[in-house]
Amino acid sequence: MTQTLTLRRPDDMHLHLRDGAMLAAVLPETARHFARAIIMPNLVPPVVTGAEAAAYRDRILACLPEGMAFEPLMTLYLTEATDPADVAAAHASGLVKAVKLYPAGATTNSASGVRDFDKVRAVLETMAEIGLPLCVHGEVTDPAIDIFDREAVFIDRVLDPVRRATPGLRVVMEHITTRDGVDYARSGGDDLGATITTHHLIINRNHILAGGIKPHYYCLPVAKRESHRLALREAATSGEARFFLGTDSAPHPDHLKEHACGCAGCFTATNTMPLLAHVFEEERALDRLEAFASLNGAAFYRLPPNAGRLVLEKTADPAEWPDKIGREAGPVTVFNPGFPVYWHVKD
Ligand code: NCD
Ligand code: ZN
Ligand code: ZN
């Protein structure tokens, strides 16, 4: 028997669209299901100023296929030279919805990120005053810290001190991967949110490393042990307003993933909604999928929920999607959950 689930149209509160041919290849994969997305600014060179964000927004909209509706929610890449007045103006104009903090060297295209937090104090204070959220890639870059501990250590060494030093600063802990991240998100008030990706609800570190190395499961923060995956599932399906979807769908061409020094990122834009329905059904929480994917993120960003709807259907036939997309720009391998999924998005 066919089961149907109708949601407010979802938002992806953490998305990498890239630029040029890759942008053209991946944008329809998101716009097919999502009404809006928080667009990550880690281009080369990064999107630092309001003018750069406006130009990037125009390039995104110029790539949008006829008949598709999609609103890119723009962000600025925080550098030690970021001008508080430019940030405030980009926010006041309605263009920019968040500022992104990458610790320098933490992840893909983060070389222009922050090393000395004293240098961004004035920007953070301005953001606290105007209510503009700071989205944080929460990993320390200290080579002495084990990669599996970098999120937990970041919370203690950086995130908590920054939040204490900047009262009122609204923060989104991006792509949390640990129980420590879940617990810290819960320790905050309504000024603290956390995004959770699709893939971190599905894979643990064994998927990457056991039985041969699987580069398409490698992303940052790297997936952790099973107990952490279970903590993320509990948080995502809790219905709590602080937890919301940010897929972190991050396309890299296959030749750079299947490489001696492979890039970090999983590409989930194509199949996220069927995968989430599968996960939420396993957790007996289908009734909370709308909160996670469509309501909580919008509320955090003080946006109205989308007017449109997305209908998911469960049938006896497994869902199908392409193994790869963007043949010219990539190809880019679509995340493979490793199990059949019977939920489909109804067009
Ligand atoms: C992202 C990318 O490829 O831009 N990669 C990733 O593994 N998540 C960067 C990021 O979000 O950290
Ligand atoms: Zn990141
Ligand atoms: Zn990301």
XYZ file of C-alpha atoms and ligand atoms in Angstrom:
361
model
C 0.000 0.000 0.000
C 1.267 3.478 -0.813
C 1.996 5.683 2.185
C 2.066 9.446 1.676
C 3.743 12.199 3.670
C 3.130 15.879 2.879
C 5.588 18.461 4.183
C 6.056 22.170 3.884
C 8.655 22.562 1.160
C 12.034 22.020 2.865
C 15.043 24.331 3.220
C 18.660 23.209 3.151
C 20.448 25.342 5.730
C 23.990 24.354 4.620
C 24.716 23.858 0.928
C 27.707 24.094 -1.406
C 26.778 25.123 -4.936
C 30.272 26.084 -6.209
C 30.433 28.158 -9.396
C 30.546 27.897 -13.192
C 29.830 24.517 -14.784
C 29.609 22.751 -11.410
C 27.006 25.270 -10.203
C 24.936 24.633 -13.320
C 25.181 20.869 -12.764
C 24.221 20.792 -9.064
C 21.712 23.645 -8.711
C 18.751 21.745 -10.230
C 19.441 18.798 -7.902
C 18.677 21.060 -4.933
C 16.023 23.301 -6.521
C 13.942 20.250 -7.495
C 13.065 19.637 -3.825
C 14.171 22.637 -1.755
C 12.701 26.145 -1.791
C 15.700 27.861 -0.208
C 19.213 27.108 0.944
C 21.942 28.785 2.950
C 24.714 29.037 0.361
C 28.236 28.414 1.594
C 30.804 31.063 0.583
C 33.926 28.860 0.259
C 34.566 29.571 -3.401
C 38.053 30.237 -4.742
C 38.459 33.136 -4.014
C 35.920 33.202 -1.170
C 32.761 35.329 -1.029
C 33.907 37.961 1.471
C 32.082 41.225 0.764
C 28.465 42.157 0.278
C 29.210 43.039 -3.358
C 30.727 39.583 -3.929
C 27.697 37.919 -2.356
C 25.347 39.943 -4.598
C 27.324 38.915 -7.690
C 27.345 35.244 -6.618
C 23.594 35.375 -6.003
C 23.107 36.701 -9.533
C 25.242 33.896 -10.986
C 23.170 31.316 -9.079
C 19.872 32.769 -10.273
C 21.176 32.967 -13.850
C 21.812 29.189 -13.728
C 18.359 28.295 -12.451
C 16.488 26.304 -15.106
C 13.236 27.755 -16.454
C 10.237 26.816 -14.372
C 12.194 26.139 -11.166
C 11.798 28.388 -8.129
C 14.646 28.655 -5.646
C 15.861 31.338 -3.265
C 19.572 31.372 -2.415
C 20.173 32.687 1.113
C 23.607 34.243 0.904
C 26.458 34.167 3.408
C 29.780 35.966 3.792
C 33.080 34.244 4.461
C 34.605 35.695 7.637
C 38.237 36.750 7.293
C 40.480 38.646 9.663
C 40.057 41.653 7.345
C 36.229 41.581 7.186
C 34.740 45.062 7.618
C 31.911 45.196 10.207
C 30.214 48.038 8.302
C 30.098 46.006 5.080
C 28.594 43.047 6.964
C 25.970 45.275 8.575
C 25.033 46.853 5.231
C 24.756 43.446 3.488
C 22.464 42.273 6.274
C 20.372 45.459 6.308
C 19.739 45.182 2.558
C 18.301 41.681 3.104
C 20.979 40.060 0.950
C 23.005 38.227 3.576
C 21.513 35.835 6.119
C 24.644 34.634 7.917
C 28.417 34.924 8.184
C 30.507 31.766 7.962
C 33.471 31.069 10.200
C 36.067 28.627 8.947
C 39.065 28.131 11.199
C 41.961 28.590 8.721
C 42.867 25.255 7.165
C 39.986 23.267 8.708
C 38.286 22.161 5.486
C 37.893 22.615 1.722
C 38.895 26.152 0.614
C 39.376 27.501 4.129
C 42.842 29.018 3.752
C 41.428 32.559 4.116
C 39.690 31.659 7.378
C 40.331 32.914 10.884
C 43.563 32.284 12.844
C 43.380 35.005 15.484
C 39.910 35.456 16.967
C 40.827 38.859 18.433
C 40.900 40.154 14.863
C 37.222 39.326 14.271
C 35.929 40.554 17.627
C 34.468 43.788 16.196
C 32.609 41.913 13.440
C 31.181 39.420 15.930
C 30.046 42.263 18.200
C 28.293 43.945 15.280
C 26.616 40.655 14.375
C 25.401 40.195 17.951
C 23.896 43.691 17.865
C 22.040 43.172 14.582
C 21.082 39.524 15.206
C 22.984 38.138 12.212
C 23.894 34.465 12.793
C 27.442 33.124 12.709
C 27.655 29.688 11.072
C 30.628 27.771 12.405
C 32.694 24.954 10.953
C 33.546 23.569 14.366
C 36.880 21.810 14.186
C 40.244 22.817 15.589
C 43.143 22.662 13.153
C 45.866 21.871 15.704
C 47.778 18.963 14.131
C 48.363 17.541 17.612
C 44.633 16.903 18.025
C 43.322 13.613 16.671
C 40.958 14.207 13.747
C 38.167 12.316 15.531
C 38.457 14.697 18.524
C 38.622 17.982 16.650
C 34.934 18.862 17.039
C 34.809 18.224 20.780
C 38.054 20.148 21.355
C 36.775 23.058 19.219
C 33.725 23.397 21.451
C 35.890 23.755 24.562
C 38.751 25.774 23.132
C 36.997 28.074 20.664
C 33.223 27.961 20.476
C 32.415 28.296 24.143
C 34.969 31.112 24.738
C 33.755 33.009 21.636
C 30.134 32.737 22.730
C 30.977 33.856 26.274
C 32.989 36.802 24.946
C 30.165 37.899 22.626
C 26.861 37.845 24.520
C 23.863 37.795 22.221
C 25.771 36.331 19.264
C 23.496 33.906 17.412
C 25.435 30.796 16.371
C 24.749 27.763 14.203
C 27.011 24.809 14.868
C 27.307 23.444 11.339
C 27.254 19.738 10.500
C 27.623 18.414 14.031
C 28.988 14.869 14.145
C 29.293 13.995 17.829
C 27.331 13.505 21.020
C 29.477 16.360 22.377
C 28.038 18.608 19.649
C 24.480 17.524 20.440
C 25.013 18.120 24.163
C 26.585 21.534 23.650
C 23.789 22.622 21.292
C 21.305 21.629 24.001
C 23.170 23.683 26.601
C 22.402 26.927 24.751
C 19.278 29.025 24.539
C 17.422 30.001 21.411
C 20.546 31.839 20.230
C 22.196 28.478 19.489
C 21.235 26.085 16.696
C 22.879 23.102 15.004
C 22.616 21.645 11.530
C 22.824 17.913 10.934
C 23.620 16.398 7.546
C 21.864 13.528 5.840
C 24.978 11.402 5.528
C 25.977 11.693 9.202
C 22.611 10.124 10.089
C 23.513 7.154 7.871
C 27.235 6.427 8.017
C 29.767 5.976 10.782
C 33.535 5.778 10.369
C 33.437 2.062 9.556
C 31.636 2.902 6.338
C 34.669 4.957 5.293
C 37.447 2.666 6.466
C 36.367 -0.959 6.948
C 36.688 -3.352 4.021
C 38.550 -0.878 1.795
C 38.702 2.921 1.822
C 35.550 4.592 0.436
C 36.446 8.106 -0.675
C 32.850 9.068 -1.418
C 32.034 8.707 2.293
C 34.890 11.008 3.307
C 33.812 14.472 4.385
C 34.657 16.951 7.117
C 33.971 16.743 9.926
C 34.720 13.075 9.328
C 32.005 10.609 10.412
C 32.623 9.343 13.930
C 31.914 6.065 15.760
C 28.434 4.509 15.903
C 27.454 5.919 19.308
C 27.808 9.431 17.860
C 25.695 8.572 14.818
C 22.968 7.352 17.172
C 23.156 10.608 19.159
C 22.699 12.571 15.918
C 19.681 10.447 14.978
C 18.120 11.064 18.369
C 18.713 14.820 18.056
C 17.466 15.150 14.470
C 14.286 13.202 15.191
C 13.633 14.887 18.548
C 11.607 17.699 17.001
C 13.608 20.205 19.096
C 13.745 23.615 17.424
C 17.536 23.918 17.772
C 18.219 21.015 15.359
C 17.630 21.418 11.624
C 18.694 20.108 8.245
C 21.846 21.353 6.586
C 22.816 18.717 4.045
C 26.362 20.022 3.506
C 25.936 18.559 0.034
C 29.424 19.281 -1.299
C 30.203 18.276 -4.882
C 33.716 17.363 -5.942
C 34.526 15.756 -9.295
C 35.219 12.035 -8.995
C 38.838 12.376 -10.077
C 39.493 14.584 -7.022
C 37.623 12.238 -4.642
C 39.276 9.072 -5.964
C 42.737 10.484 -5.493
C 45.854 9.946 -3.367
C 44.792 13.053 -1.385
C 41.030 12.974 -1.882
C 38.763 15.979 -1.286
C 36.301 16.063 1.605
C 32.588 16.207 0.821
C 29.530 14.011 0.221
C 27.021 14.908 -2.491
C 23.491 14.329 -1.198
C 21.360 17.003 -2.897
C 19.814 14.476 -5.271
C 18.501 11.950 -2.748
C 18.382 13.697 0.626
C 14.607 13.827 1.011
C 13.988 10.080 0.325
C 16.922 9.225 2.607
C 15.585 11.402 5.419
C 12.123 9.846 5.128
C 13.784 6.428 5.412
C 15.793 7.463 8.496
C 12.855 9.168 10.222
C 10.640 6.134 9.560
C 13.292 3.850 11.085
C 13.272 6.112 14.143
C 9.431 6.106 14.207
C 9.529 9.874 13.811
C 8.023 10.545 10.380
C 5.766 13.096 12.048
C 8.897 15.114 12.999
C 10.530 15.212 9.573
C 8.733 18.450 8.714
C 10.102 20.160 11.834
C 13.638 19.060 10.990
C 13.632 19.783 7.240
C 11.091 22.574 6.799
C 10.265 24.460 10.006
C 13.094 24.642 12.549
C 15.708 26.125 10.231
C 13.346 28.755 8.883
C 12.389 29.717 12.431
C 16.041 30.032 13.481
C 16.747 32.297 10.504
C 13.538 34.263 11.240
C 12.044 33.385 7.859
C 8.450 32.356 7.252
C 7.998 28.678 6.425
C 7.675 28.016 2.696
C 4.186 28.191 1.244
C 4.709 25.231 -1.103
C 4.523 21.565 -0.206
C 6.652 18.487 -0.932
C 4.940 15.122 -1.136
C 6.811 11.921 -0.331
C 5.405 8.517 -1.191
C 6.455 5.095 -0.001
C 5.882 2.355 -2.543
C 6.965 -1.257 -3.029
C 9.551 -0.208 -5.617
C 12.954 1.041 -4.534
C 13.662 4.678 -5.344
C 16.072 5.262 -8.193
C 18.458 8.119 -8.766
C 21.491 8.524 -10.990
C 24.791 7.139 -9.640
C 26.472 10.258 -10.942
C 25.410 13.705 -12.062
C 27.079 16.534 -13.973
C 29.054 14.487 -16.441
C 30.842 17.500 -17.958
C 31.565 19.321 -14.688
C 32.310 16.162 -12.756
C 31.144 13.572 -12.850
C 29.999 13.828 -9.241
C 29.038 10.633 -7.415
C 25.667 10.786 -5.658
C 25.786 9.541 -2.048
C 25.000 5.835 -1.915
C 23.361 4.871 1.398
C 24.107 1.187 0.820
C 20.505 0.056 1.353
C 17.325 0.267 -0.709
C 15.037 3.234 -0.067
C 11.323 3.018 -0.791
C 10.438 6.677 -0.315
C 10.137 8.838 -3.438
C 9.514 12.525 -3.931
C 6.307 12.912 -5.881
C 6.612 15.485 -8.683
C 32.904 21.016 2.295
C 33.289 21.419 0.864
O 33.641 20.526 0.076
O 33.204 22.598 0.540
N 33.399 19.698 2.545
C 33.013 18.855 3.517
O 33.603 17.768 3.645
N 32.019 19.145 4.335
C 33.432 22.035 3.256
C 32.789 21.987 4.629
O 31.586 22.143 4.771
O 33.513 21.853 5.619
Zn 32.308 22.704 7.112
Zn 29.887 22.477 4.192
